[in-house]
Amino acid sequence: MKLAVYGKGGIGKSTTSCNISIALAKRGKKVLQIGCDPKHDSTFTLTGFLIPTIIDTLQAKDYHYEDVWPEDVIYQGYSGVDCVEAGGPPAGAGCGGYVVGETVKLLKELNAFYEYDIILFDVLGDVVCGGFAAPLNYSDYCIIVTDNGFDGLFAANRIAASVREKARTHPLRLAGLIGNRTAKRDLIDKYVEACPMPVLEVLPLIEEIRLSRVKGKTLFEMADKVGGPSIRLGSNLSEVSSGPCPLDKASQKGIDGSSNKTRGKAEAKQDEMTAIQYICDFYLNIADQLLTEPEGVIPRELSDRELFSLLSDQLFSQNTNSTKKAISSSFAEQNSLGSNNGVKQSSLVNSHEDFFLV
């Protein structure tokens, strides 16, 4: 199975890709992750360093493929996930699609491309041209990483359009959306209602996800470092989710740093481990869904105007409701103050009602 992970720049594709790769490896699969970005940092949290790119290696060998060995370009990362970085052309020159093609060509020359159960392409940014869409030519499924925001869903819609276009000539399907680090999902739900597609998972807003990238470790490795074996391989997400969400308490340290000051270090460490393990189960759930080889969909993207109207209406509705609540609270305070100062409550109530009738 070959997967291509797309999403808006900075949305968390590489963090998501690395953790999904490990989750698939923990399910017994042989996994290769290919970073398709000139920054060549896709596999950084798997290997702990920036590995040499295939393009750099080919240049050093004067593009003599016969002089390149698997160990020159394939590096083993955490949990046995193999890693390759395609690299890219110099800034402002060349095409990223050509680099992806050369990467696949070399892996085939090394008899490595077909040795893996799963190959995951981690692709930079939005799809703005055929070059950026090149990994879709080799993929069975596309996965879109987004958040509950305007820009992330605009990028997701454009990626959906590229999947539909590639599906005309390739056996490609959209496996679904992954919402990354979001406290709400109302815009995501609004979008998939208008443009039907599966939602594989929505990851909660938790600081450890962001910190894992800074620390150069996957969440699975962080869990192992914090509290020993991190994952119950037979765990069921519904079992984990059946009780109170562990993030209700554990994530507070990312929101209010003072909370840990009043608790012991042991308890704080336990909270961190619980939160990380909880998130790891989300990635395992995504892996389990992918391993069922879902039917997937060929999406029908919205036009830019339709999407703008859909999301802006939703945001405007939210802001209107928030404004009404704020005004109601303000009128209530005035009502209370007015009664103390001899002002008739009825006049304030009437003015409150007249405001919303305008």
Short mmCIF file of C-alpha atoms in Angstrom, two decimals:
data_model
loop_
_atom_site.label_atom_id
_atom_site.label_comp_id
_atom_site.label_asym_id
_atom_site.label_seq_id
_atom_site.Cartn_x
_atom_site.Cartn_y
_atom_site.Cartn_z
CA MET A 1 0.00 0.00 0.00
CA LYS A 2 1.24 3.44 -0.94
CA LEU A 3 0.03 6.57 0.86
CA ALA A 4 0.53 10.25 0.04
CA VAL A 5 0.06 12.74 2.88
CA TYR A 6 -0.82 16.30 1.87
CA GLY A 7 -1.92 19.48 3.63
CA LYS A 8 -1.27 23.18 4.03
CA GLY A 9 2.30 24.15 4.89
CA GLY A 10 2.89 24.10 8.64
CA ILE A 11 -0.28 22.14 9.37
CA GLY A 12 1.66 19.22 10.89
CA LYS A 13 2.00 16.79 7.99
CA SER A 14 5.45 15.52 8.91
CA THR A 15 4.57 15.04 12.58
CA THR A 16 1.42 13.19 11.54
CA SER A 17 3.25 11.14 8.89
CA CYS A 18 5.99 9.99 11.27
CA ASN A 19 3.53 8.90 13.94
CA ILE A 20 1.33 7.08 11.42
CA SER A 21 4.43 5.31 10.06
CA ILE A 22 5.30 4.09 13.55
CA ALA A 23 1.70 3.07 14.23
CA LEU A 24 1.74 0.97 11.04
CA ALA A 25 5.09 -0.54 12.06
CA LYS A 26 3.64 -1.43 15.45
CA ARG A 27 0.92 -3.30 13.59
CA GLY A 28 3.63 -5.51 12.10
CA LYS A 29 4.11 -3.80 8.75
CA LYS A 30 7.40 -3.01 7.02
CA VAL A 31 7.25 0.75 6.43
CA LEU A 32 9.23 3.19 4.29
CA GLN A 33 8.62 6.93 4.67
CA ILE A 34 9.75 9.17 1.81
CA GLY A 35 10.08 12.87 2.51
CA CYS A 36 9.27 14.95 -0.58
CA ASP A 37 10.45 18.38 0.50
CA PRO A 38 13.68 20.29 -0.28
CA LYS A 39 14.00 20.98 3.47
CA HIS A 40 14.51 17.21 3.85
CA ASP A 41 13.19 17.27 7.44
CA SER A 42 10.22 14.92 7.04
CA THR A 43 11.95 12.02 8.79
CA PHE A 44 13.79 14.13 11.36
CA THR A 45 11.74 12.89 14.32
CA LEU A 46 12.22 9.28 13.20
CA THR A 47 16.01 9.37 12.78
CA GLY A 48 16.96 12.26 15.06
CA PHE A 49 18.99 14.03 12.35
CA LEU A 50 18.68 15.37 8.80
CA ILE A 51 19.59 12.45 6.58
CA PRO A 52 21.29 13.00 3.17
CA THR A 53 18.88 13.35 0.27
CA ILE A 54 18.69 11.12 -2.77
CA ILE A 55 19.40 14.06 -5.07
CA ASP A 56 22.52 14.97 -3.07
CA THR A 57 23.69 11.35 -3.20
CA LEU A 58 23.08 11.09 -6.96
CA GLN A 59 24.97 14.32 -7.57
CA ALA A 60 27.90 13.03 -5.53
CA LYS A 61 27.88 9.87 -7.70
CA ASP A 62 27.57 11.91 -10.91
CA TYR A 63 24.15 10.27 -11.41
CA HIS A 64 25.65 6.80 -11.84
CA TYR A 65 22.82 4.78 -10.34
CA GLU A 66 24.96 1.64 -10.36
CA ASP A 67 27.28 3.25 -7.80
CA VAL A 68 24.53 3.87 -5.26
CA TRP A 69 23.79 1.26 -2.58
CA PRO A 70 20.67 1.01 -0.40
CA GLU A 71 22.59 2.05 2.71
CA ASP A 72 23.60 5.28 0.94
CA VAL A 73 20.02 6.54 0.84
CA ILE A 74 17.89 4.41 3.20
CA TYR A 75 18.24 5.06 6.93
CA GLN A 76 16.46 3.16 9.68
CA GLY A 77 14.45 5.25 12.11
CA TYR A 78 12.57 4.64 15.32
CA SER A 79 10.56 1.40 15.62
CA GLY A 80 12.20 0.01 12.46
CA VAL A 81 10.68 2.54 10.06
CA ASP A 82 12.99 3.03 7.06
CA CYS A 83 13.49 6.61 5.91
CA VAL A 84 14.36 8.32 2.62
CA GLU A 85 14.56 12.01 1.82
CA ALA A 86 14.06 12.91 -1.83
CA GLY A 87 15.31 16.46 -1.41
CA GLY A 88 14.63 18.97 -4.14
CA PRO A 89 16.08 21.35 -6.71
CA PRO A 90 17.70 24.64 -5.69
CA ALA A 91 15.25 27.35 -4.67
CA GLY A 92 13.71 29.01 -7.70
CA ALA A 93 14.94 26.36 -10.13
CA GLY A 94 13.88 22.93 -11.31
CA CYS A 95 10.78 20.90 -10.43
CA GLY A 96 9.95 18.95 -7.30
CA GLY A 97 8.02 16.43 -9.39
CA TYR A 98 11.19 15.49 -11.27
CA VAL A 99 12.93 14.82 -7.94
CA VAL A 100 10.14 12.50 -6.80
CA GLY A 101 10.38 10.63 -10.08
CA GLU A 102 14.14 10.22 -9.71
CA THR A 103 13.65 8.96 -6.15
CA VAL A 104 11.17 6.28 -7.20
CA LYS A 105 13.41 5.34 -10.15
CA LEU A 106 16.42 4.85 -7.87
CA LEU A 107 14.46 2.82 -5.31
CA LYS A 108 13.28 0.55 -8.12
CA GLU A 109 16.88 0.19 -9.35
CA LEU A 110 17.83 -0.87 -5.82
CA ASN A 111 14.93 -3.37 -5.73
CA ALA A 112 13.65 -1.54 -2.67
CA PHE A 113 10.44 0.05 -3.92
CA TYR A 114 8.44 -3.18 -3.77
CA GLU A 115 9.98 -4.65 -0.61
CA TYR A 116 7.75 -2.70 1.78
CA ASP A 117 4.21 -3.33 2.97
CA ILE A 118 3.64 0.42 3.26
CA ILE A 119 5.31 3.34 1.49
CA LEU A 120 4.29 6.76 2.79
CA PHE A 121 5.05 9.94 0.83
CA ASP A 122 5.15 13.07 3.00
CA VAL A 123 4.58 15.90 0.52
CA LEU A 124 5.24 19.60 1.02
CA GLY A 125 2.40 22.10 1.15
CA ASP A 126 -0.56 22.67 -1.10
CA VAL A 127 -0.96 21.30 -4.62
CA VAL A 128 -0.29 24.21 -6.95
CA CYS A 129 1.07 22.34 -9.99
CA GLY A 130 1.58 18.91 -11.48
CA GLY A 131 5.03 18.67 -9.91
CA PHE A 132 3.63 18.89 -6.39
CA ALA A 133 1.04 16.27 -7.35
CA ALA A 134 3.68 13.81 -8.64
CA PRO A 135 3.58 11.50 -5.56
CA LEU A 136 -0.10 10.86 -6.31
CA ASN A 137 1.03 9.06 -9.47
CA TYR A 138 2.52 6.31 -7.30
CA SER A 139 -0.08 6.22 -4.51
CA ASP A 140 -3.12 4.10 -3.73
CA TYR A 141 -4.53 6.58 -1.23
CA CYS A 142 -4.22 10.26 -0.42
CA ILE A 143 -4.56 11.52 3.16
CA ILE A 144 -5.24 15.20 3.80
CA VAL A 145 -4.08 16.81 7.06
CA THR A 146 -5.99 19.93 8.05
CA ASP A 147 -7.17 21.86 11.06
CA ASN A 148 -10.46 23.52 11.89
CA GLY A 149 -9.35 26.71 10.16
CA PHE A 150 -10.16 28.66 7.03
CA ASP A 151 -6.76 28.32 5.30
CA GLY A 152 -6.28 24.64 6.13
CA LEU A 153 -9.63 23.70 4.60
CA PHE A 154 -9.00 25.83 1.51
CA ALA A 155 -5.79 23.86 0.95
CA ALA A 156 -7.66 20.60 1.63
CA ASN A 157 -10.22 21.49 -1.03
CA ARG A 158 -7.49 22.15 -3.60
CA ILE A 159 -5.83 18.83 -2.76
CA ALA A 160 -9.20 17.09 -3.14
CA ALA A 161 -9.41 18.60 -6.64
CA SER A 162 -5.99 17.15 -7.52
CA VAL A 163 -7.05 13.70 -6.25
CA ARG A 164 -10.14 13.81 -8.48
CA GLU A 165 -7.99 14.82 -11.45
CA LYS A 166 -5.38 12.09 -10.87
CA ALA A 167 -8.09 9.47 -10.30
CA ARG A 168 -9.03 9.82 -13.97
CA THR A 169 -5.85 8.00 -15.01
CA HIS A 170 -4.61 6.33 -11.81
CA PRO A 171 -6.15 3.90 -9.28
CA LEU A 172 -6.09 6.63 -6.62
CA ARG A 173 -8.65 7.30 -3.89
CA LEU A 174 -8.92 9.75 -1.01
CA ALA A 175 -8.71 7.81 2.26
CA GLY A 176 -9.93 10.81 4.26
CA LEU A 177 -9.15 13.86 6.35
CA ILE A 178 -7.15 14.06 9.56
CA GLY A 179 -7.85 17.04 11.77
CA ASN A 180 -4.64 17.96 13.58
CA ARG A 181 -4.41 19.77 16.93
CA THR A 182 -7.84 21.33 16.98
CA ALA A 183 -10.15 22.05 19.88
CA LYS A 184 -13.20 22.28 17.60
CA ARG A 185 -14.32 20.51 14.45
CA ASP A 186 -17.36 22.53 13.34
CA LEU A 187 -15.72 23.87 10.15
CA ILE A 188 -14.38 20.41 9.28
CA ASP A 189 -17.86 18.93 9.71
CA LYS A 190 -19.38 21.72 7.63
CA TYR A 191 -16.89 21.08 4.84
CA VAL A 192 -17.30 17.29 4.71
CA GLU A 193 -21.08 17.76 4.72
CA ALA A 194 -20.76 19.84 1.54
CA CYS A 195 -17.91 17.77 0.07
CA PRO A 196 -18.45 14.20 1.35
CA MET A 197 -15.31 12.38 2.44
CA PRO A 198 -14.27 10.26 5.45
CA VAL A 199 -12.78 11.86 8.56
CA LEU A 200 -10.18 9.38 9.79
CA GLU A 201 -9.54 11.17 13.08
CA VAL A 202 -9.52 14.58 14.75
CA LEU A 203 -6.57 14.96 17.10
CA PRO A 204 -7.20 17.14 20.15
CA LEU A 205 -5.33 20.33 20.90
CA ILE A 206 -2.44 19.14 23.05
CA GLU A 207 0.94 20.79 23.48
CA GLU A 208 2.88 17.51 23.37
CA ILE A 209 2.15 17.15 19.64
CA ARG A 210 3.94 20.42 18.89
CA LEU A 211 6.71 19.78 21.42
CA SER A 212 7.51 16.39 19.88
CA ARG A 213 8.69 18.16 16.72
CA VAL A 214 10.82 20.56 18.76
CA LYS A 215 12.35 17.66 20.70
CA GLY A 216 13.09 15.74 17.50
CA LYS A 217 11.10 12.69 18.64
CA THR A 218 7.85 11.07 17.70
CA LEU A 219 5.09 10.85 20.29
CA PHE A 220 5.63 7.09 20.46
CA GLU A 221 9.30 7.58 21.36
CA MET A 222 8.39 10.27 23.89
CA ALA A 223 5.94 7.89 25.51
CA ASP A 224 8.64 5.21 25.74
CA LYS A 225 11.10 7.68 27.26
CA VAL A 226 8.59 9.00 29.78
CA GLY A 227 6.98 5.85 30.98
CA GLY A 228 8.30 2.68 29.43
CA PRO A 229 6.32 0.71 26.82
CA SER A 230 3.89 3.27 25.49
CA ILE A 231 1.28 1.32 23.63
CA ARG A 232 -0.91 -1.59 24.43
CA LEU A 233 -0.88 -3.12 20.95
CA GLY A 234 -4.32 -4.60 21.47
CA SER A 235 -5.80 -1.41 22.89
CA ASN A 236 -9.10 -0.14 21.63
CA LEU A 237 -9.63 3.57 21.25
CA SER A 238 -13.20 3.24 22.50
CA GLU A 239 -11.87 1.78 25.74
CA VAL A 240 -9.45 4.66 26.13
CA SER A 241 -12.20 7.16 25.37
CA SER A 242 -14.85 5.58 27.59
CA GLY A 243 -13.82 7.43 30.75
CA PRO A 244 -12.96 11.05 31.41
CA CYS A 245 -10.57 12.40 28.80
CA PRO A 246 -7.06 12.35 30.28
CA LEU A 247 -6.30 15.54 28.38
CA ASP A 248 -8.78 17.43 30.55
CA LYS A 249 -6.12 17.42 33.23
CA ALA A 250 -2.87 16.60 31.46
CA SER A 251 -3.08 19.21 28.73
CA GLN A 252 -3.53 21.97 31.27
CA LYS A 253 0.22 22.13 31.69
CA GLY A 254 0.41 23.35 28.09
CA ILE A 255 -2.31 25.93 28.72
CA ASP A 256 -1.57 27.03 32.25
CA GLY A 257 2.02 26.43 33.27
CA SER A 258 1.22 27.18 36.88
CA SER A 259 -0.84 24.01 37.33
CA ASN A 260 2.22 21.78 37.66
CA LYS A 261 3.72 24.04 40.30
CA THR A 262 1.07 22.98 42.78
CA ARG A 263 1.48 19.29 42.07
CA GLY A 264 4.31 16.88 42.58
CA LYS A 265 6.72 16.12 39.79
CA ALA A 266 5.67 12.48 39.81
CA GLU A 267 2.04 13.39 39.21
CA ALA A 268 2.97 15.84 36.46
CA LYS A 269 5.07 13.17 34.76
CA GLN A 270 2.20 10.71 35.01
CA ASP A 271 -0.15 13.26 33.43
CA GLU A 272 2.27 13.81 30.57
CA MET A 273 2.61 10.08 29.96
CA THR A 274 -1.17 9.63 30.04
CA ALA A 275 -1.71 12.43 27.52
CA ILE A 276 0.95 11.10 25.13
CA GLN A 277 -0.36 7.55 25.32
CA TYR A 278 -3.85 8.84 24.68
CA ILE A 279 -2.72 10.60 21.50
CA CYS A 280 -0.74 7.55 20.35
CA ASP A 281 -3.97 5.57 20.39
CA PHE A 282 -5.42 8.05 17.88
CA TYR A 283 -2.58 7.28 15.47
CA LEU A 284 -3.05 3.55 15.99
CA ASN A 285 -6.73 3.99 15.18
CA ILE A 286 -5.79 5.74 11.91
CA ALA A 287 -3.39 2.89 11.08
CA ASP A 288 -6.09 0.29 11.74
CA GLN A 289 -8.48 2.08 9.38
CA LEU A 290 -5.85 2.25 6.64
CA LEU A 291 -4.97 -1.43 7.01
CA THR A 292 -8.55 -2.39 6.19
CA GLU A 293 -7.81 -1.01 2.70
CA PRO A 294 -10.88 1.23 2.68
CA GLU A 295 -12.81 1.87 -0.51
CA GLY A 296 -11.97 5.56 -0.31
CA VAL A 297 -13.68 8.25 -2.34
CA ILE A 298 -13.15 10.37 -5.44
CA PRO A 299 -14.03 13.76 -4.00
CA ARG A 300 -16.00 16.51 -5.71
CA GLU A 301 -14.32 19.69 -4.56
CA LEU A 302 -16.20 22.94 -4.04
CA SER A 303 -15.52 26.02 -6.11
CA ASP A 304 -13.52 28.71 -4.32
CA ARG A 305 -16.61 30.93 -4.10
CA GLU A 306 -18.73 28.12 -2.68
CA LEU A 307 -16.11 27.23 -0.10
CA PHE A 308 -15.55 30.86 0.88
CA SER A 309 -19.29 31.35 1.35
CA LEU A 310 -19.65 28.10 3.31
CA LEU A 311 -16.85 28.78 5.76
CA SER A 312 -17.42 32.50 6.12
CA ASP A 313 -21.13 31.95 6.85
CA GLN A 314 -20.17 29.47 9.57
CA LEU A 315 -17.60 31.83 11.06
CA PHE A 316 -20.01 34.77 10.86
CA SER A 317 -22.68 32.73 12.63
CA GLN A 318 -20.23 31.88 15.41
CA ASN A 319 -19.17 35.51 15.80
CA THR A 320 -22.79 36.69 15.84
CA ASN A 321 -23.68 34.22 18.58
CA SER A 322 -20.63 35.30 20.59
CA THR A 323 -21.58 38.96 20.14
CA LYS A 324 -25.15 38.29 21.24
CA LYS A 325 -23.93 36.53 24.37
CA ALA A 326 -21.55 39.39 25.14
CA ILE A 327 -24.30 41.99 24.65
CA SER A 328 -26.74 39.95 26.74
CA SER A 329 -24.19 39.81 29.52
CA SER A 330 -23.58 43.55 29.20
CA PHE A 331 -27.28 44.33 29.37
CA ALA A 332 -27.65 42.06 32.38
CA GLU A 333 -24.90 43.97 34.16
CA GLN A 334 -26.51 47.29 33.22
CA ASN A 335 -29.84 45.97 34.42
CA SER A 336 -28.34 45.11 37.77
CA LEU A 337 -26.59 48.47 38.07
CA GLY A 338 -29.69 50.29 36.88
CA SER A 339 -31.89 48.77 39.54
CA ASN A 340 -29.43 49.88 42.19
CA ASN A 341 -29.45 53.43 40.80
CA GLY A 342 -33.23 53.67 40.54
CA VAL A 343 -33.41 53.00 36.80
CA LYS A 344 -36.36 50.92 35.73
CA GLN A 345 -35.41 47.42 34.72
CA SER A 346 -38.18 47.26 32.15
CA SER A 347 -36.68 50.00 29.98
CA LEU A 348 -33.38 48.13 29.80
CA VAL A 349 -35.07 44.87 28.94
CA ASN A 350 -37.08 46.58 26.22
CA SER A 351 -33.95 48.18 24.74
CA HIS A 352 -32.23 44.76 24.86
CA GLU A 353 -35.08 43.21 22.89
CA ASP A 354 -35.24 46.10 20.41
CA PHE A 355 -31.52 45.63 19.66
CA PHE A 356 -32.01 42.10 18.38
CA LEU A 357 -35.17 43.07 16.46
CA VAL A 358 -33.27 45.60 14.37
#
